[in-house]
Amino acid sequence: MSRSVLVTGGNRGIGLAIARELAEGGDNVAVTYRSGEPPEGLFGVRCDITDTAQIDTAFKEVEEAQGPVEVLVANAGVNKDQLLALMSEDDFTSVLDTNLTGSFRLAKRAVRGMMRKRSGRIVLISSVVGLLGSGGQANYAASKAGLVGFARSLARELGSRNITVNVVAPGFIQTDMTDALSEERRDEIKKSVPLGRIGETADIARTVGFLTGPGGDYITGAVIPVDGGLGMGH
């Protein structure tokens, strides 16, 4: 049966690939976006995940269109890179507010229906940077590392109600952000990845599809790296 799925930040990049993957599997997929237009063929709701009221409105729209959210993929995120000595407090707190606290807001709203149904899947999109660290990304790394402790706590809270909570940690994935890098920098990145290539959004999407499908029935509290081996051992 088709499930009601919500993917945040699902209008481009990794989020869009995840949304397409789940839709192709037969799910009813809604995506949130902050600007522009929703992707063709997907139900779009405008939402800023730093605003609890907007999240509640978005969920109500999704619930009316396709039923209570059964699968939540918290993908929306931002980065404001800067060396610590030059980083403003706002640059630090605003990244955590979107990437970490935003996931808290989303999960809190989503579990209402999941707990009533005694079933649900939550996947939080982290980053290899949250496991390895990265110079100039203390704010981003802290927010992405925080998702691991958050997810594992939720996995323990919600497991008795058949709700799984897992983390996917992408490595360097080909998106608009990596396309903007110089060829020299891209070559440096490839050398640091054991598989010797930059990943594709489809690599992340297929992993999320597995976790939210039958294969993920007995997996919760896990951190799945999809990084070509870059973060192994962490």
mmCIF file of C-alpha atoms in Angstrom:
data_model
loop_
_atom_site.group_PDB
_atom_site.id
_atom_site.type_symbol
_atom_site.label_atom_id
_atom_site.label_comp_id
_atom_site.label_asym_id
_atom_site.label_seq_id
_atom_site.Cartn_x
_atom_site.Cartn_y
_atom_site.Cartn_z
ATOM 1 C CA MET A 1 0.000 0.000 0.000
ATOM 2 C CA SER A 2 1.128 3.544 -0.695
ATOM 3 C CA ARG A 3 2.399 5.356 2.359
ATOM 4 C CA SER A 4 2.295 9.062 3.138
ATOM 5 C CA VAL A 5 5.885 10.328 2.962
ATOM 6 C CA LEU A 6 7.350 13.760 3.723
ATOM 7 C CA VAL A 7 10.844 14.733 2.573
ATOM 8 C CA THR A 8 12.102 18.127 3.723
ATOM 9 C CA GLY A 9 14.270 20.131 1.362
ATOM 10 C CA GLY A 10 12.965 17.881 -1.377
ATOM 11 C CA ASN A 11 13.002 20.269 -4.309
ATOM 12 C CA ARG A 12 16.621 19.684 -5.364
ATOM 13 C CA GLY A 13 19.783 17.665 -4.809
ATOM 14 C CA ILE A 14 19.759 14.796 -2.352
ATOM 15 C CA GLY A 15 16.242 15.564 -1.109
ATOM 16 C CA LEU A 16 14.758 15.453 -4.600
ATOM 17 C CA ALA A 17 16.538 12.183 -5.400
ATOM 18 C CA ILE A 18 15.119 10.645 -2.211
ATOM 19 C CA ALA A 19 11.623 11.905 -3.007
ATOM 20 C CA ARG A 20 11.781 10.501 -6.539
ATOM 21 C CA GLU A 21 13.085 7.146 -5.293
ATOM 22 C CA LEU A 22 10.245 6.725 -2.798
ATOM 23 C CA ALA A 23 7.621 7.932 -5.278
ATOM 24 C CA GLU A 24 8.843 5.430 -7.860
ATOM 25 C CA GLY A 25 8.418 2.752 -5.193
ATOM 26 C CA GLY A 26 4.727 3.590 -4.985
ATOM 27 C CA ASP A 27 4.582 5.988 -2.044
ATOM 28 C CA ASN A 28 2.660 9.248 -1.959
ATOM 29 C CA VAL A 29 5.472 11.758 -1.486
ATOM 30 C CA ALA A 30 5.279 15.366 -0.362
ATOM 31 C CA VAL A 31 8.284 17.680 -0.232
ATOM 32 C CA THR A 32 8.945 20.920 1.575
ATOM 33 C CA TYR A 33 10.709 23.841 -0.063
ATOM 34 C CA ARG A 34 11.524 27.398 0.965
ATOM 35 C CA SER A 35 11.729 29.135 -2.404
ATOM 36 C CA GLY A 36 11.081 28.555 -6.077
ATOM 37 C CA GLU A 37 8.537 26.006 -7.233
ATOM 38 C CA PRO A 38 7.852 22.426 -6.116
ATOM 39 C CA PRO A 39 9.253 19.685 -8.359
ATOM 40 C CA GLU A 40 6.989 18.346 -11.078
ATOM 41 C CA GLY A 41 4.947 15.331 -10.080
ATOM 42 C CA LEU A 42 5.402 15.763 -6.330
ATOM 43 C CA PHE A 43 3.117 17.431 -3.806
ATOM 44 C CA GLY A 44 4.958 20.520 -2.536
ATOM 45 C CA VAL A 45 4.423 22.535 0.621
ATOM 46 C CA ARG A 46 6.308 25.732 1.329
ATOM 47 C CA CYS A 47 7.926 25.523 4.760
ATOM 48 C CA ASP A 48 10.806 26.980 6.746
ATOM 49 C CA ILE A 49 11.797 24.348 9.310
ATOM 50 C CA THR A 50 13.057 26.996 11.735
ATOM 51 C CA ASP A 51 9.404 28.007 12.245
ATOM 52 C CA THR A 52 7.280 25.600 14.291
ATOM 53 C CA ALA A 53 4.040 27.164 13.060
ATOM 54 C CA GLN A 54 5.056 26.644 9.428
ATOM 55 C CA ILE A 55 5.916 23.020 10.168
ATOM 56 C CA ASP A 56 2.508 22.431 11.730
ATOM 57 C CA THR A 57 0.795 24.041 8.725
ATOM 58 C CA ALA A 58 2.850 21.935 6.321
ATOM 59 C CA PHE A 59 1.949 18.723 8.125
ATOM 60 C CA LYS A 60 -1.728 19.636 8.076
ATOM 61 C CA GLU A 61 -1.556 20.211 4.311
ATOM 62 C CA VAL A 62 0.141 16.858 3.808
ATOM 63 C CA GLU A 63 -2.314 15.086 6.092
ATOM 64 C CA GLU A 64 -5.259 16.508 4.170
ATOM 65 C CA ALA A 65 -3.748 15.569 0.805
ATOM 66 C CA GLN A 66 -2.369 12.090 1.492
ATOM 67 C CA GLY A 67 -2.989 11.135 5.111
ATOM 68 C CA PRO A 68 -0.847 11.202 8.282
ATOM 69 C CA VAL A 69 2.892 11.094 7.636
ATOM 70 C CA GLU A 70 4.151 7.529 7.919
ATOM 71 C CA VAL A 71 7.700 8.167 6.684
ATOM 72 C CA LEU A 72 9.652 11.317 7.517
ATOM 73 C CA VAL A 73 12.980 12.095 5.854
ATOM 74 C CA ALA A 74 14.551 15.157 7.498
ATOM 75 C CA ASN A 75 16.923 16.341 4.800
ATOM 76 C CA ALA A 76 16.680 20.161 4.783
ATOM 77 C CA GLY A 77 19.846 21.848 6.009
ATOM 78 C CA VAL A 78 22.173 24.809 5.652
ATOM 79 C CA ASN A 79 25.861 25.567 6.059
ATOM 80 C CA LYS A 80 27.689 28.776 6.898
ATOM 81 C CA ASP A 81 31.350 27.839 6.777
ATOM 82 C CA GLN A 82 33.949 29.911 8.577
ATOM 83 C CA LEU A 83 37.007 29.420 10.758
ATOM 84 C CA LEU A 84 36.100 29.452 14.443
ATOM 85 C CA ALA A 85 38.084 32.633 15.189
ATOM 86 C CA LEU A 86 36.025 34.464 12.569
ATOM 87 C CA MET A 87 32.665 32.728 13.050
ATOM 88 C CA SER A 88 29.879 34.838 14.503
ATOM 89 C CA GLU A 89 27.606 33.452 17.176
ATOM 90 C CA ASP A 90 24.688 33.822 14.781
ATOM 91 C CA ASP A 91 26.503 31.734 12.159
ATOM 92 C CA PHE A 92 26.877 29.000 14.753
ATOM 93 C CA THR A 93 23.416 29.058 16.282
ATOM 94 C CA SER A 94 21.514 29.533 13.022
ATOM 95 C CA VAL A 95 23.074 26.402 11.495
ATOM 96 C CA LEU A 96 22.185 24.374 14.600
ATOM 97 C CA ASP A 97 18.678 25.870 14.584
ATOM 98 C CA THR A 98 18.052 24.610 11.060
ATOM 99 C CA ASN A 99 19.966 21.339 10.950
ATOM 100 C CA LEU A 100 19.493 20.006 14.482
ATOM 101 C CA THR A 101 16.614 21.857 16.111
ATOM 102 C CA GLY A 102 14.751 21.761 12.797
ATOM 103 C CA SER A 103 14.921 17.963 12.881
ATOM 104 C CA PHE A 104 13.612 18.035 16.456
ATOM 105 C CA ARG A 105 10.630 20.153 15.372
ATOM 106 C CA LEU A 106 9.870 17.841 12.462
ATOM 107 C CA ALA A 107 10.202 14.606 14.405
ATOM 108 C CA LYS A 108 8.110 15.903 17.287
ATOM 109 C CA ARG A 109 5.275 16.777 14.896
ATOM 110 C CA ALA A 110 5.590 13.543 12.913
ATOM 111 C CA VAL A 111 5.478 11.143 15.860
ATOM 112 C CA ARG A 112 1.969 12.233 16.839
ATOM 113 C CA GLY A 113 0.427 10.206 14.047
ATOM 114 C CA MET A 114 3.084 7.500 14.118
ATOM 115 C CA MET A 115 2.498 6.769 17.809
ATOM 116 C CA ARG A 116 -1.256 6.535 17.265
ATOM 117 C CA LYS A 117 -0.723 4.112 14.397
ATOM 118 C CA ARG A 118 2.077 2.292 16.250
ATOM 119 C CA SER A 119 4.182 2.383 13.119
ATOM 120 C CA GLY A 120 6.557 4.775 11.383
ATOM 121 C CA ARG A 121 9.949 5.413 9.816
ATOM 122 C CA ILE A 122 12.168 8.433 10.473
ATOM 123 C CA VAL A 123 15.432 9.018 8.623
ATOM 124 C CA LEU A 124 17.684 11.960 9.467
ATOM 125 C CA ILE A 125 20.230 13.061 6.865
ATOM 126 C CA SER A 126 23.527 13.807 8.579
ATOM 127 C CA SER A 127 26.993 14.035 6.989
ATOM 128 C CA VAL A 128 30.399 12.412 7.085
ATOM 129 C CA VAL A 129 31.559 15.790 8.438
ATOM 130 C CA GLY A 130 29.560 15.096 11.608
ATOM 131 C CA LEU A 131 31.703 11.993 12.152
ATOM 132 C CA LEU A 132 35.113 13.175 10.926
ATOM 133 C CA GLY A 133 35.007 16.887 11.638
ATOM 134 C CA SER A 134 36.116 19.506 9.127
ATOM 135 C CA GLY A 135 38.143 22.678 9.505
ATOM 136 C CA GLY A 136 35.947 25.720 8.945
ATOM 137 C CA GLN A 137 32.758 23.750 9.575
ATOM 138 C CA ALA A 138 32.522 23.543 13.363
ATOM 139 C CA ASN A 139 28.897 24.697 13.290
ATOM 140 C CA TYR A 140 27.860 22.299 10.514
ATOM 141 C CA ALA A 141 29.752 19.362 12.026
ATOM 142 C CA ALA A 142 28.235 19.981 15.465
ATOM 143 C CA SER A 143 24.727 20.081 14.013
ATOM 144 C CA LYS A 144 25.221 16.883 12.022
ATOM 145 C CA ALA A 145 26.897 15.030 14.895
ATOM 146 C CA GLY A 146 24.015 16.046 17.143
ATOM 147 C CA LEU A 147 21.605 14.189 14.881
ATOM 148 C CA VAL A 148 23.252 10.899 15.859
ATOM 149 C CA GLY A 149 22.570 11.268 19.579
ATOM 150 C CA PHE A 150 19.110 12.634 18.835
ATOM 151 C CA ALA A 151 18.211 9.700 16.564
ATOM 152 C CA ARG A 152 19.513 7.055 18.946
ATOM 153 C CA SER A 153 17.578 8.559 21.844
ATOM 154 C CA LEU A 154 14.406 8.556 19.748
ATOM 155 C CA ALA A 155 15.081 4.975 18.655
ATOM 156 C CA ARG A 156 15.042 3.935 22.309
ATOM 157 C CA GLU A 157 11.940 6.016 23.094
ATOM 158 C CA LEU A 158 9.876 4.918 20.126
ATOM 159 C CA GLY A 159 10.987 1.357 19.406
ATOM 160 C CA SER A 160 8.186 -0.188 21.481
ATOM 161 C CA ARG A 161 5.713 1.508 19.136
ATOM 162 C CA ASN A 162 7.345 0.035 16.029
ATOM 163 C CA ILE A 163 8.851 3.364 14.940
ATOM 164 C CA THR A 164 12.380 3.164 13.576
ATOM 165 C CA VAL A 165 14.774 6.117 13.633
ATOM 166 C CA ASN A 166 17.991 6.002 11.634
ATOM 167 C CA VAL A 167 20.697 8.312 10.305
ATOM 168 C CA VAL A 168 22.215 8.397 6.831
ATOM 169 C CA ALA A 169 25.597 10.133 6.645
ATOM 170 C CA PRO A 170 26.491 11.115 3.071
ATOM 171 C CA GLY A 171 30.053 11.820 2.054
ATOM 172 C CA PHE A 172 31.004 14.026 -0.896
ATOM 173 C CA ILE A 173 28.004 13.827 -3.218
ATOM 174 C CA GLN A 174 27.670 15.484 -6.620
ATOM 175 C CA THR A 175 25.251 18.366 -6.106
ATOM 176 C CA ASP A 176 25.111 22.051 -7.029
ATOM 177 C CA MET A 177 27.497 22.720 -4.143
ATOM 178 C CA THR A 178 30.180 20.282 -5.300
ATOM 179 C CA ASP A 179 29.700 21.322 -8.945
ATOM 180 C CA ALA A 180 30.826 24.801 -7.905
ATOM 181 C CA LEU A 181 34.198 23.484 -6.710
ATOM 182 C CA SER A 182 37.281 23.845 -8.855
ATOM 183 C CA GLU A 183 38.544 20.816 -10.753
ATOM 184 C CA GLU A 184 41.651 20.851 -8.560
ATOM 185 C CA ARG A 185 39.574 20.688 -5.382
ATOM 186 C CA ARG A 186 37.406 17.916 -6.801
ATOM 187 C CA ASP A 187 40.529 15.887 -7.594
ATOM 188 C CA GLU A 188 41.756 16.389 -4.013
ATOM 189 C CA ILE A 189 38.437 15.111 -2.691
ATOM 190 C CA LYS A 190 38.529 12.040 -4.908
ATOM 191 C CA LYS A 191 41.997 11.156 -3.616
ATOM 192 C CA SER A 192 40.681 11.146 -0.044
ATOM 193 C CA VAL A 193 37.856 8.723 -0.888
ATOM 194 C CA PRO A 194 38.868 5.032 -0.959
ATOM 195 C CA LEU A 195 36.460 4.314 -3.832
ATOM 196 C CA GLY A 196 38.103 7.156 -5.755
ATOM 197 C CA ARG A 197 34.989 9.007 -6.850
ATOM 198 C CA ILE A 198 32.418 11.522 -5.725
ATOM 199 C CA GLY A 199 29.071 9.917 -4.922
ATOM 200 C CA GLU A 200 25.751 10.499 -6.641
ATOM 201 C CA THR A 201 22.448 11.560 -5.132
ATOM 202 C CA ALA A 202 21.036 8.194 -6.186
ATOM 203 C CA ASP A 203 23.456 6.504 -3.774
ATOM 204 C CA ILE A 204 21.781 8.289 -0.873
ATOM 205 C CA ALA A 205 18.278 7.808 -2.237
ATOM 206 C CA ARG A 206 18.664 4.040 -2.560
ATOM 207 C CA THR A 207 19.931 3.795 1.027
ATOM 208 C CA VAL A 208 16.949 5.747 2.331
ATOM 209 C CA GLY A 209 14.691 3.538 0.227
ATOM 210 C CA PHE A 210 16.186 0.464 1.877
ATOM 211 C CA LEU A 211 15.855 1.832 5.414
ATOM 212 C CA THR A 212 12.243 2.865 4.900
ATOM 213 C CA GLY A 213 11.331 -0.356 3.073
ATOM 214 C CA PRO A 214 10.963 -3.979 4.216
ATOM 215 C CA GLY A 215 14.747 -4.338 4.494
ATOM 216 C CA GLY A 216 14.793 -1.772 7.296
ATOM 217 C CA ASP A 217 12.167 -3.446 9.476
ATOM 218 C CA TYR A 218 14.698 -4.505 12.129
ATOM 219 C CA ILE A 219 17.118 -1.589 11.859
ATOM 220 C CA THR A 220 16.881 1.338 14.261
ATOM 221 C CA GLY A 221 19.391 3.649 15.909
ATOM 222 C CA ALA A 222 21.834 2.988 13.081
ATOM 223 C CA VAL A 223 24.189 5.412 11.359
ATOM 224 C CA ILE A 224 24.657 4.363 7.746
ATOM 225 C CA PRO A 225 27.640 6.012 6.021
ATOM 226 C CA VAL A 226 27.275 6.469 2.265
ATOM 227 C CA ASP A 227 30.663 8.001 1.615
ATOM 228 C CA GLY A 228 32.815 5.694 -0.481
ATOM 229 C CA GLY A 229 34.727 4.695 2.655
ATOM 230 C CA LEU A 230 35.828 8.213 3.594
ATOM 231 C CA GLY A 231 34.602 8.060 7.193
ATOM 232 C CA MET A 232 35.245 4.395 7.925
ATOM 233 C CA GLY A 233 35.900 3.584 11.544
ATOM 234 C CA HIS A 234 33.801 6.435 12.871
#
